[in-house]
PDB file of C-alpha atoms in Angstrom:
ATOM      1  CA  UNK A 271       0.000   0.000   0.000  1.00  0.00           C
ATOM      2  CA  UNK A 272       1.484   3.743  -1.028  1.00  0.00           C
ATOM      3  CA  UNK A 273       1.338   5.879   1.413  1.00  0.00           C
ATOM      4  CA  UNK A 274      -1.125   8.620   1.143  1.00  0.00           C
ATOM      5  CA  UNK A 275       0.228  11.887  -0.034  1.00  0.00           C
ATOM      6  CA  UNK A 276       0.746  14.744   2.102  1.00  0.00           C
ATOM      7  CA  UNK A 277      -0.659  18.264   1.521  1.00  0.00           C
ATOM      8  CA  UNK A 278       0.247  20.886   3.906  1.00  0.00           C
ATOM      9  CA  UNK A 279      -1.897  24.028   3.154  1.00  0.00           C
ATOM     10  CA  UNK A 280      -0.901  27.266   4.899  1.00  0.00           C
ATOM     11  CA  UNK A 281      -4.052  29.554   4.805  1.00  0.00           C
ATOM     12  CA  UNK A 282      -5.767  32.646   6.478  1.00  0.00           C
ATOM     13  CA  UNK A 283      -9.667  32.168   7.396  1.00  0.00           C
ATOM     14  CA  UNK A 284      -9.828  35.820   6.137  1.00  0.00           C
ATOM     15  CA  UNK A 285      -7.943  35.642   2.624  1.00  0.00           C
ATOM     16  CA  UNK A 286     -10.638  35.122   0.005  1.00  0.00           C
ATOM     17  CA  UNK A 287      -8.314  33.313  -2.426  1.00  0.00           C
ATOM     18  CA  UNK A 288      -7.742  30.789   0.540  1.00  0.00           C
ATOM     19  CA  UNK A 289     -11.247  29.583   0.398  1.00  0.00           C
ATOM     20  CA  UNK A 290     -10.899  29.694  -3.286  1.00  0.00           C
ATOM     21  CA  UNK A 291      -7.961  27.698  -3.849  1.00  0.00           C
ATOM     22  CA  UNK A 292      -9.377  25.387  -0.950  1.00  0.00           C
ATOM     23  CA  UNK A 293     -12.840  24.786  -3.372  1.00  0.00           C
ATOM     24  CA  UNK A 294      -9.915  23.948  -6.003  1.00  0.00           C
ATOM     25  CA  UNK A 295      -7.773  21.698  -4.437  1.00  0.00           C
ATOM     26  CA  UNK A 296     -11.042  19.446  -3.247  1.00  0.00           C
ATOM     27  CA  UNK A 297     -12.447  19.718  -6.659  1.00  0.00           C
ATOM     28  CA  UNK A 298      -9.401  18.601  -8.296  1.00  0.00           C
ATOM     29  CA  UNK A 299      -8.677  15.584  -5.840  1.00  0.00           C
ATOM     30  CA  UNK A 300     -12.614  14.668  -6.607  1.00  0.00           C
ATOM     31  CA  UNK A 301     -11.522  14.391 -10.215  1.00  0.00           C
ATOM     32  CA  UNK A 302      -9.070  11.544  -8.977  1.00  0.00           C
ATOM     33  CA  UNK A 303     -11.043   9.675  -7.270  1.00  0.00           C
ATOM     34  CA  UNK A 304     -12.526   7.869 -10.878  1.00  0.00           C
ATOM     35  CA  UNK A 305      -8.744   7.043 -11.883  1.00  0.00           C
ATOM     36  CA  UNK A 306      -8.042   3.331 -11.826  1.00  0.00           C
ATOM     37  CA  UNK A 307      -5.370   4.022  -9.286  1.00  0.00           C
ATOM     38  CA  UNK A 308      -6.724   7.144  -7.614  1.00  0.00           C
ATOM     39  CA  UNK A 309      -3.922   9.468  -5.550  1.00  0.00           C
ATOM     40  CA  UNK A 310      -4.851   8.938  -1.851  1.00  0.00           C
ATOM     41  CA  UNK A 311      -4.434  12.686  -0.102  1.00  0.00           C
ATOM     42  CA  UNK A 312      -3.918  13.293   3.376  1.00  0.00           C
ATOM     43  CA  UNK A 313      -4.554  17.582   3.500  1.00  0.00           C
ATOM     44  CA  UNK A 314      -3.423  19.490   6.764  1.00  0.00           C
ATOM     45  CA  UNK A 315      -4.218  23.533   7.208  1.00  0.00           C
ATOM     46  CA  UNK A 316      -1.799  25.614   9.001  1.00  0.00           C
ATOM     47  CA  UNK A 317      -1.666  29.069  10.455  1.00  0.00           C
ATOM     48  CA  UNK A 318      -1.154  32.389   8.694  1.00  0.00           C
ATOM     49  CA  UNK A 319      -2.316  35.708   9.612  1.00  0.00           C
ATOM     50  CA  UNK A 320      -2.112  38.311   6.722  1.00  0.00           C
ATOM     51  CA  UNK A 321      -3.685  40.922   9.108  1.00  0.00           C
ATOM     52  CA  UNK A 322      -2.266  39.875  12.316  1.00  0.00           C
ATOM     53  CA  UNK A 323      -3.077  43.979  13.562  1.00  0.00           C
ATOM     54  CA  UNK A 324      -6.502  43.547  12.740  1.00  0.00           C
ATOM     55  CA  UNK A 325      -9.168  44.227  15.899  1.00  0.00           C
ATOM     56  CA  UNK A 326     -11.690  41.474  17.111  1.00  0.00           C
ATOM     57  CA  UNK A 327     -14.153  44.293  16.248  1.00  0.00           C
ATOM     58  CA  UNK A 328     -13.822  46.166  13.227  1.00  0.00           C
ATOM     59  CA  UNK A 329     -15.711  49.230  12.364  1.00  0.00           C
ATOM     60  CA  UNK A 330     -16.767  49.205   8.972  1.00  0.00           C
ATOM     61  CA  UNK A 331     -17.074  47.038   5.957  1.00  0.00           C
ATOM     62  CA  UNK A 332     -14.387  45.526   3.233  1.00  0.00           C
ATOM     63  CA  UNK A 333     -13.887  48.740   1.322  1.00  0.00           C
ATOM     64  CA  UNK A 334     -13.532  50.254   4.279  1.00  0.00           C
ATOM     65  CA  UNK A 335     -10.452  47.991   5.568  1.00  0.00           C
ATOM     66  CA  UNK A 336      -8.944  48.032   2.276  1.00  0.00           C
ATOM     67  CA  UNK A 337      -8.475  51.804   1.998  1.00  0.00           C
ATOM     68  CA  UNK A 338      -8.029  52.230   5.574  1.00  0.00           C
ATOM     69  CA  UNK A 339      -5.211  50.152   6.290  1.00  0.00           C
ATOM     70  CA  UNK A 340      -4.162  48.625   2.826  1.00  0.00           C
ATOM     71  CA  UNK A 341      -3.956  52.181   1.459  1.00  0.00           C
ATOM     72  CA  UNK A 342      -6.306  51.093  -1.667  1.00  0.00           C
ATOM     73  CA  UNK A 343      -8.818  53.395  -3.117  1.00  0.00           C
ATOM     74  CA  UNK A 344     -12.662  52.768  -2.452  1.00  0.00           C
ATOM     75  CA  UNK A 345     -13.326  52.535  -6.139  1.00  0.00           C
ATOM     76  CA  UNK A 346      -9.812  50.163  -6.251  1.00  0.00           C
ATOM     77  CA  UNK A 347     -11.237  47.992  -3.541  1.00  0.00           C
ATOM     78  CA  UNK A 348     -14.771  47.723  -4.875  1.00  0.00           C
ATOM     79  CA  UNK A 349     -13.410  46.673  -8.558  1.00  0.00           C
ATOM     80  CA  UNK A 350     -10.833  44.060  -6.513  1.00  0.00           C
ATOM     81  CA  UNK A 351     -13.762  42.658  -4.572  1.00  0.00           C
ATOM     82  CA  UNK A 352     -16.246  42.370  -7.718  1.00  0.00           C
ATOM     83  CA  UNK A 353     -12.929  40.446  -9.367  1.00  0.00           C
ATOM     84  CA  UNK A 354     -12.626  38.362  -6.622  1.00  0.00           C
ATOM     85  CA  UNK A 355     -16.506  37.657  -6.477  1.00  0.00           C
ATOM     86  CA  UNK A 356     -16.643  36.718  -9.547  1.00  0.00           C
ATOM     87  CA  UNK A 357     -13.901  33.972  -9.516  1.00  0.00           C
ATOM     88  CA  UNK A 358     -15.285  32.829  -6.081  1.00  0.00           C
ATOM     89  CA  UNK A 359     -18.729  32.233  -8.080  1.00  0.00           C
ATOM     90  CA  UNK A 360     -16.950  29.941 -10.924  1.00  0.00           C
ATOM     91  CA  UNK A 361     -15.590  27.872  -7.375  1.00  0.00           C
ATOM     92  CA  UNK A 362     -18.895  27.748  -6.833  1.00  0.00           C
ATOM     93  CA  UNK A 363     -18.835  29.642  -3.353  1.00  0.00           C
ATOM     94  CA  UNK A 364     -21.520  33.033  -3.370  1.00  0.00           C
ATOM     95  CA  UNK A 365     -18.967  35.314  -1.307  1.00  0.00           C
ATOM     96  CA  UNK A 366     -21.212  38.352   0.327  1.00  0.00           C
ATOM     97  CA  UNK A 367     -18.535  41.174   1.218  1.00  0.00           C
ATOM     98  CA  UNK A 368     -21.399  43.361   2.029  1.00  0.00           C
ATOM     99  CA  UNK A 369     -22.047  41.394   5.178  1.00  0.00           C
ATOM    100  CA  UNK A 370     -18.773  40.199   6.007  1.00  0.00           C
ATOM    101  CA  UNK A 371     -17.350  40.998   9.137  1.00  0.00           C
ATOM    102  CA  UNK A 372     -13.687  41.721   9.325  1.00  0.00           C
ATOM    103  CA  UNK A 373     -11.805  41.065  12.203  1.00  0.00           C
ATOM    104  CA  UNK A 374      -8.811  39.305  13.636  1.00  0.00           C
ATOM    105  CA  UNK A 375      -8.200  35.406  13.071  1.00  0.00           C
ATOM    106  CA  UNK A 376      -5.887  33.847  15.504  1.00  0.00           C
ATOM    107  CA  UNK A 377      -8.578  32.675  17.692  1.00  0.00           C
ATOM    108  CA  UNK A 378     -10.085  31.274  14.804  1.00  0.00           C
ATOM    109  CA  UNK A 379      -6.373  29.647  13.773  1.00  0.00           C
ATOM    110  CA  UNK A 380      -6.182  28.236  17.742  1.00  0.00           C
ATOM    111  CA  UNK A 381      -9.340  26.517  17.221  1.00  0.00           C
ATOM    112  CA  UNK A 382      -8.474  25.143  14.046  1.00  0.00           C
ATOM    113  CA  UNK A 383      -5.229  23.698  16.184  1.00  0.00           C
ATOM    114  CA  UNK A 384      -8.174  21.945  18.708  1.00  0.00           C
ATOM    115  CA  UNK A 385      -9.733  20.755  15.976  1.00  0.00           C
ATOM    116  CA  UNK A 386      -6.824  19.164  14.298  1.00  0.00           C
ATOM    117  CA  UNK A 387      -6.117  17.416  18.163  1.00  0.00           C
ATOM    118  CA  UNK A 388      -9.514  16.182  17.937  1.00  0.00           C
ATOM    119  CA  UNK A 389      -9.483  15.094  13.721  1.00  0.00           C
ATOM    120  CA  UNK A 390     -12.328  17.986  12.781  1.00  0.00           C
ATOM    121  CA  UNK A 391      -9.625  19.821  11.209  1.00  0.00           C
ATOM    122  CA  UNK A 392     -11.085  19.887   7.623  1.00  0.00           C
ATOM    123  CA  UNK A 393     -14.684  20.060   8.797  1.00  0.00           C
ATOM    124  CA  UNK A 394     -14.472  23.438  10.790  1.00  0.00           C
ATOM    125  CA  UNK A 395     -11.648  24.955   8.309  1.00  0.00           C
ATOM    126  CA  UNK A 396     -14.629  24.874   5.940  1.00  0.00           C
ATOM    127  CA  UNK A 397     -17.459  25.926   8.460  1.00  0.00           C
ATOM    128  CA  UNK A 398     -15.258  28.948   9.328  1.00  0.00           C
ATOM    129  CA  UNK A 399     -14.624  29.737   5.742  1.00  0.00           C
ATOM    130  CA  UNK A 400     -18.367  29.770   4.836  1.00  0.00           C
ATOM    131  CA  UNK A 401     -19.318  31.344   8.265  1.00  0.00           C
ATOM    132  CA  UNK A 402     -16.589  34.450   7.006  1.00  0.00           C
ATOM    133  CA  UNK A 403     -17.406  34.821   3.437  1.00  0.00           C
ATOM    134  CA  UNK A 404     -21.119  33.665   2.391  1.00  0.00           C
ATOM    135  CA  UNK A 405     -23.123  33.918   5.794  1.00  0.00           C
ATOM    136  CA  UNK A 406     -21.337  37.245   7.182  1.00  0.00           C
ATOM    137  CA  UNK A 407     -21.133  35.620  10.448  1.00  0.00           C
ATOM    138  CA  UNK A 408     -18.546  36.629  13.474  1.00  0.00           C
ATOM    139  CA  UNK A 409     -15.189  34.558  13.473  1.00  0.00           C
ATOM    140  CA  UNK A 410     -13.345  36.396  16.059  1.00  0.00           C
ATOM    141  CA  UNK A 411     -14.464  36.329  18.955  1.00  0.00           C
ATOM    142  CA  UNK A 412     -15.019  33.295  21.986  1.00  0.00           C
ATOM    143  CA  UNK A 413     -18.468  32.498  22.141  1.00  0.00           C
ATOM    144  CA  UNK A 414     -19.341  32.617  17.802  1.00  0.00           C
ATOM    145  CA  UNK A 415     -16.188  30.695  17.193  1.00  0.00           C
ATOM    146  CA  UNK A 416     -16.960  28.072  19.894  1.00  0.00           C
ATOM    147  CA  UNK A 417     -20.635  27.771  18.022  1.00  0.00           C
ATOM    148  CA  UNK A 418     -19.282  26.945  14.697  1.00  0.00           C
ATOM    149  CA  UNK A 419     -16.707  24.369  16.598  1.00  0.00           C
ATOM    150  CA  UNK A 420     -19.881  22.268  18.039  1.00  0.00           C
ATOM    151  CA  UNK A 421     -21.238  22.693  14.835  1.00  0.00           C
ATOM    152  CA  UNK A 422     -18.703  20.534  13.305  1.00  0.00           C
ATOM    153  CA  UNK A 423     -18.950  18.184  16.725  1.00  0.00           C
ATOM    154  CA  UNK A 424     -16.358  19.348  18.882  1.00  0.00           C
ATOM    155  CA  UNK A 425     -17.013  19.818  22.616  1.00  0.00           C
ATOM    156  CA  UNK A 426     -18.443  23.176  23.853  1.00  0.00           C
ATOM    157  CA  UNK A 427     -16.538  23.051  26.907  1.00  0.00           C
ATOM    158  CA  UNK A 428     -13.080  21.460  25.684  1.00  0.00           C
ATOM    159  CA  UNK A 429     -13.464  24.307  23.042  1.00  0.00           C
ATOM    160  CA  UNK A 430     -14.050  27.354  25.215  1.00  0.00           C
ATOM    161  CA  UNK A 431     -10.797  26.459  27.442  1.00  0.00           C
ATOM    162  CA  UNK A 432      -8.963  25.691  24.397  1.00  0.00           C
ATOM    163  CA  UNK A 433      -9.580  29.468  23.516  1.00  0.00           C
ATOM    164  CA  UNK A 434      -9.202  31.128  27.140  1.00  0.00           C
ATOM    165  CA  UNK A 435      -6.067  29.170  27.772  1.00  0.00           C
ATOM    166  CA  UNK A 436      -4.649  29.988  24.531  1.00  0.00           C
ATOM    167  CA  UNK A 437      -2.853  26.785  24.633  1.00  0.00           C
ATOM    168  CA  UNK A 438      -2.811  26.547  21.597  1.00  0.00           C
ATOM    169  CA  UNK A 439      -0.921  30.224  20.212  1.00  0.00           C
ATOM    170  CA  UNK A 440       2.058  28.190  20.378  1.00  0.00           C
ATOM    171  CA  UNK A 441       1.670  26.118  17.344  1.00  0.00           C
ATOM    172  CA  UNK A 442      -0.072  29.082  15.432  1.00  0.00           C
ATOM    173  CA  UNK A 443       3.571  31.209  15.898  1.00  0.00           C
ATOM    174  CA  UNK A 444       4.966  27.686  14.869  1.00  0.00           C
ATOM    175  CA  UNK A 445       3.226  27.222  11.497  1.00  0.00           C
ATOM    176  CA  UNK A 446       3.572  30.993  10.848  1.00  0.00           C
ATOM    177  CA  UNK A 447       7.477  30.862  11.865  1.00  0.00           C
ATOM    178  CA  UNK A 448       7.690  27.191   9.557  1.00  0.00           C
ATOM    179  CA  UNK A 449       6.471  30.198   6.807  1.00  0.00           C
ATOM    180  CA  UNK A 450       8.809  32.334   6.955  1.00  0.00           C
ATOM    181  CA  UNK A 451      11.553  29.448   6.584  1.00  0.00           C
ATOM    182  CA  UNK A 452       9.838  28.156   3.491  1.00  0.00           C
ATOM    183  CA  UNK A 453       9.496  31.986   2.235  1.00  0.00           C
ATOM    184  CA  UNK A 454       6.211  32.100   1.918  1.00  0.00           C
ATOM    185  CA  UNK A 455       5.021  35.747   1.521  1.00  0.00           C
ATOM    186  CA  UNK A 456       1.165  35.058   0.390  1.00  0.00           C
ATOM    187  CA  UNK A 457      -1.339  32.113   0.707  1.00  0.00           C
ATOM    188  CA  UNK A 458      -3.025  30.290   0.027  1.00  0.00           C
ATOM    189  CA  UNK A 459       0.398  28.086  -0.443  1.00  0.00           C
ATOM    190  CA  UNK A 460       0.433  24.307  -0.865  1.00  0.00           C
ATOM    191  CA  UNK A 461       3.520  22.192  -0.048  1.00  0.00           C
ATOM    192  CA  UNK A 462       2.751  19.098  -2.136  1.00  0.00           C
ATOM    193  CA  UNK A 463       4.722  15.761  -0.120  1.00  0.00           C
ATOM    194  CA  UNK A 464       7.004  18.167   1.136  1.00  0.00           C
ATOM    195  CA  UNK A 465       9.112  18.511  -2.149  1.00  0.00           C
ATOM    196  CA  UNK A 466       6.865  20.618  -4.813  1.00  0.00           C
ATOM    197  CA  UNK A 467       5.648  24.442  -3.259  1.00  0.00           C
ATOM    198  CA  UNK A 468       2.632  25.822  -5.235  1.00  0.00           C
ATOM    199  CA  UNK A 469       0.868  28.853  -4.582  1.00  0.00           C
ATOM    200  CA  UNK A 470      -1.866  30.898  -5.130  1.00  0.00           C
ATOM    201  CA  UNK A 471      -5.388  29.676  -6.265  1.00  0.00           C
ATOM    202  CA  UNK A 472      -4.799  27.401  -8.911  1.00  0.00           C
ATOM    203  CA  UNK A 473      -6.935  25.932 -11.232  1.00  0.00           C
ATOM    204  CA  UNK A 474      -9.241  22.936 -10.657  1.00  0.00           C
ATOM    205  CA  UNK A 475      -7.408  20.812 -13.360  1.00  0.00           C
ATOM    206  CA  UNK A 476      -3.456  22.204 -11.968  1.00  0.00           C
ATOM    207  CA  UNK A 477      -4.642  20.017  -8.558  1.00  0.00           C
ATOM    208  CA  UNK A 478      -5.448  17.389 -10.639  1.00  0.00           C
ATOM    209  CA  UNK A 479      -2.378  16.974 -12.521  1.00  0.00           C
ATOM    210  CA  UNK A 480      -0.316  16.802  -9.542  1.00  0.00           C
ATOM    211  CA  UNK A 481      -2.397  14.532  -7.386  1.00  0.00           C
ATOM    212  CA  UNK A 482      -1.429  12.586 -10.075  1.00  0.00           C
ATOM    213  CA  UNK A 483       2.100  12.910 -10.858  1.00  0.00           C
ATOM    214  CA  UNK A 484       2.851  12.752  -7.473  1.00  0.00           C
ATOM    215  CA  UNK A 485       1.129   9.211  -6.564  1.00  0.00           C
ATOM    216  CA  UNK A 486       2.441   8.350 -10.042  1.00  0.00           C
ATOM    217  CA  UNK A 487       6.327   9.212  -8.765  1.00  0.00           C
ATOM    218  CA  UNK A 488       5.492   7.463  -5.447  1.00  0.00           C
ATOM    219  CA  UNK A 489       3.849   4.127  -7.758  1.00  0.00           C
ATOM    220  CA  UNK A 490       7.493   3.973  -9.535  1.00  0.00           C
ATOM    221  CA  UNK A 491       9.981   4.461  -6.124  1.00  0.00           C
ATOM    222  CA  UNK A 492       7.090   1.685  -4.904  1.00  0.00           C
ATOM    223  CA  UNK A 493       7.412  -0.552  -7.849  1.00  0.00           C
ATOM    224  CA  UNK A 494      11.479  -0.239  -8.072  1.00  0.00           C
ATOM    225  CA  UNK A 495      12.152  -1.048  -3.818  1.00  0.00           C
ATOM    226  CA  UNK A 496       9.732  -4.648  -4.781  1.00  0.00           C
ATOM    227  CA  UNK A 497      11.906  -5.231  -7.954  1.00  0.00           C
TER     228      UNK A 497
END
């Protein structure tokens, strides 16, 4: 048996592409899965802030951020977010920046560190994604963040000390500082079996191609150690 392939994804629940590319990568595996010798994937999300200065409660919407503290126009940020809405919507994800609530995410990454302890890892990644961009829901503070974690099964109570103990901060500096030794400067960036670095929102059909070159590589080294 080949062992499954490992993709390490280092994300932001607050980075539109993220949720994008994340859409992408699951829709290009699910193109494998008909092969006659489909890739087996193993996916693991890790922490990165782009915003780390952002407040739990911001005061205003998305244009407002962007020109605030990005330095972008209003009529800059509204053309970016249309753009951006509009290649969500061929993911298949109906992003609503005129609800969204911006605000800061490393509670949000310390829960997604609980989860991963407790294997809900890829279930609340996704429940915070959609809570951020299509319901316009709160991701950044205790008590709405512990709602979308029982949500996906975790325990309320295991959950809420997990966030006031901030036991887990430790391994959010850790992914972010494992970051900045691979030189990553944007996400979403995938680290494909720890060899091939890809970044950015790619393409349903660029995840599919190396799903499969990659458990096609392993198939060989496989094939060669039994010869």
């Amino acid at each position: 048996m080949t062992d499954a392939i490992k993709i390490d994804v280092w994300s932001d629940i607050a980075c539109p592409w993220c949720y994008i590319g994340k859409r992408n990568l699951e829709n290009g595996l699910a193109a494998t899965a008909a092969d006659d010798d489909a890739p087996v994937v193993e996916i693991e999300y890790h922490s990165y802030e782009l915003s780390p200065d952002t407040p739990e409660d911001f005061d205003g919407g998305e244009v407002d951020y962007l020109s605030q503290h990005k330095g972008i126009s209003p009529e800059s940020a509204r053309e970016m977010l249309d753009r951006v809405t509009g290649v969500a919507a061929d993911a298949g994800l109906a992003y609503r920046f005129d609800i969204l609530k911006h605000t800061n995410t490393v509670k949000a990454h310390e829960l997604l560190h609980f989860a991963k302890e407790n294997g809900k890892q890829l279930e609340l990644a996704e429940v915070l994604m959609s809570a951020y961009f299509l319901e316009g829901k709160h991701v950044g503070r205790d008590d709405d963040l512990i709602a979308l974690a029982v949500e996906v099964g975790l325990d309320e109570a295991e959950a809420r000390e997990a966030l006031s103990s901030q036991r887990f901060r430790a391994a959010v500096r850790a992914d972010q500082e494992q970051a900045r030794q691979f030189g990553i400067t944007g996400v979403p960036f995938f680290v494909i079996d720890g060899k091939y670095g890809v970044s950015g929102a790619q393409p349903v059909e660029a995840f599919s191609q190396i799903a499969r070159q990659v458990w096609s590589e392993r198939r060989e080294v496989a094939e060669t150690a039994d010869a």
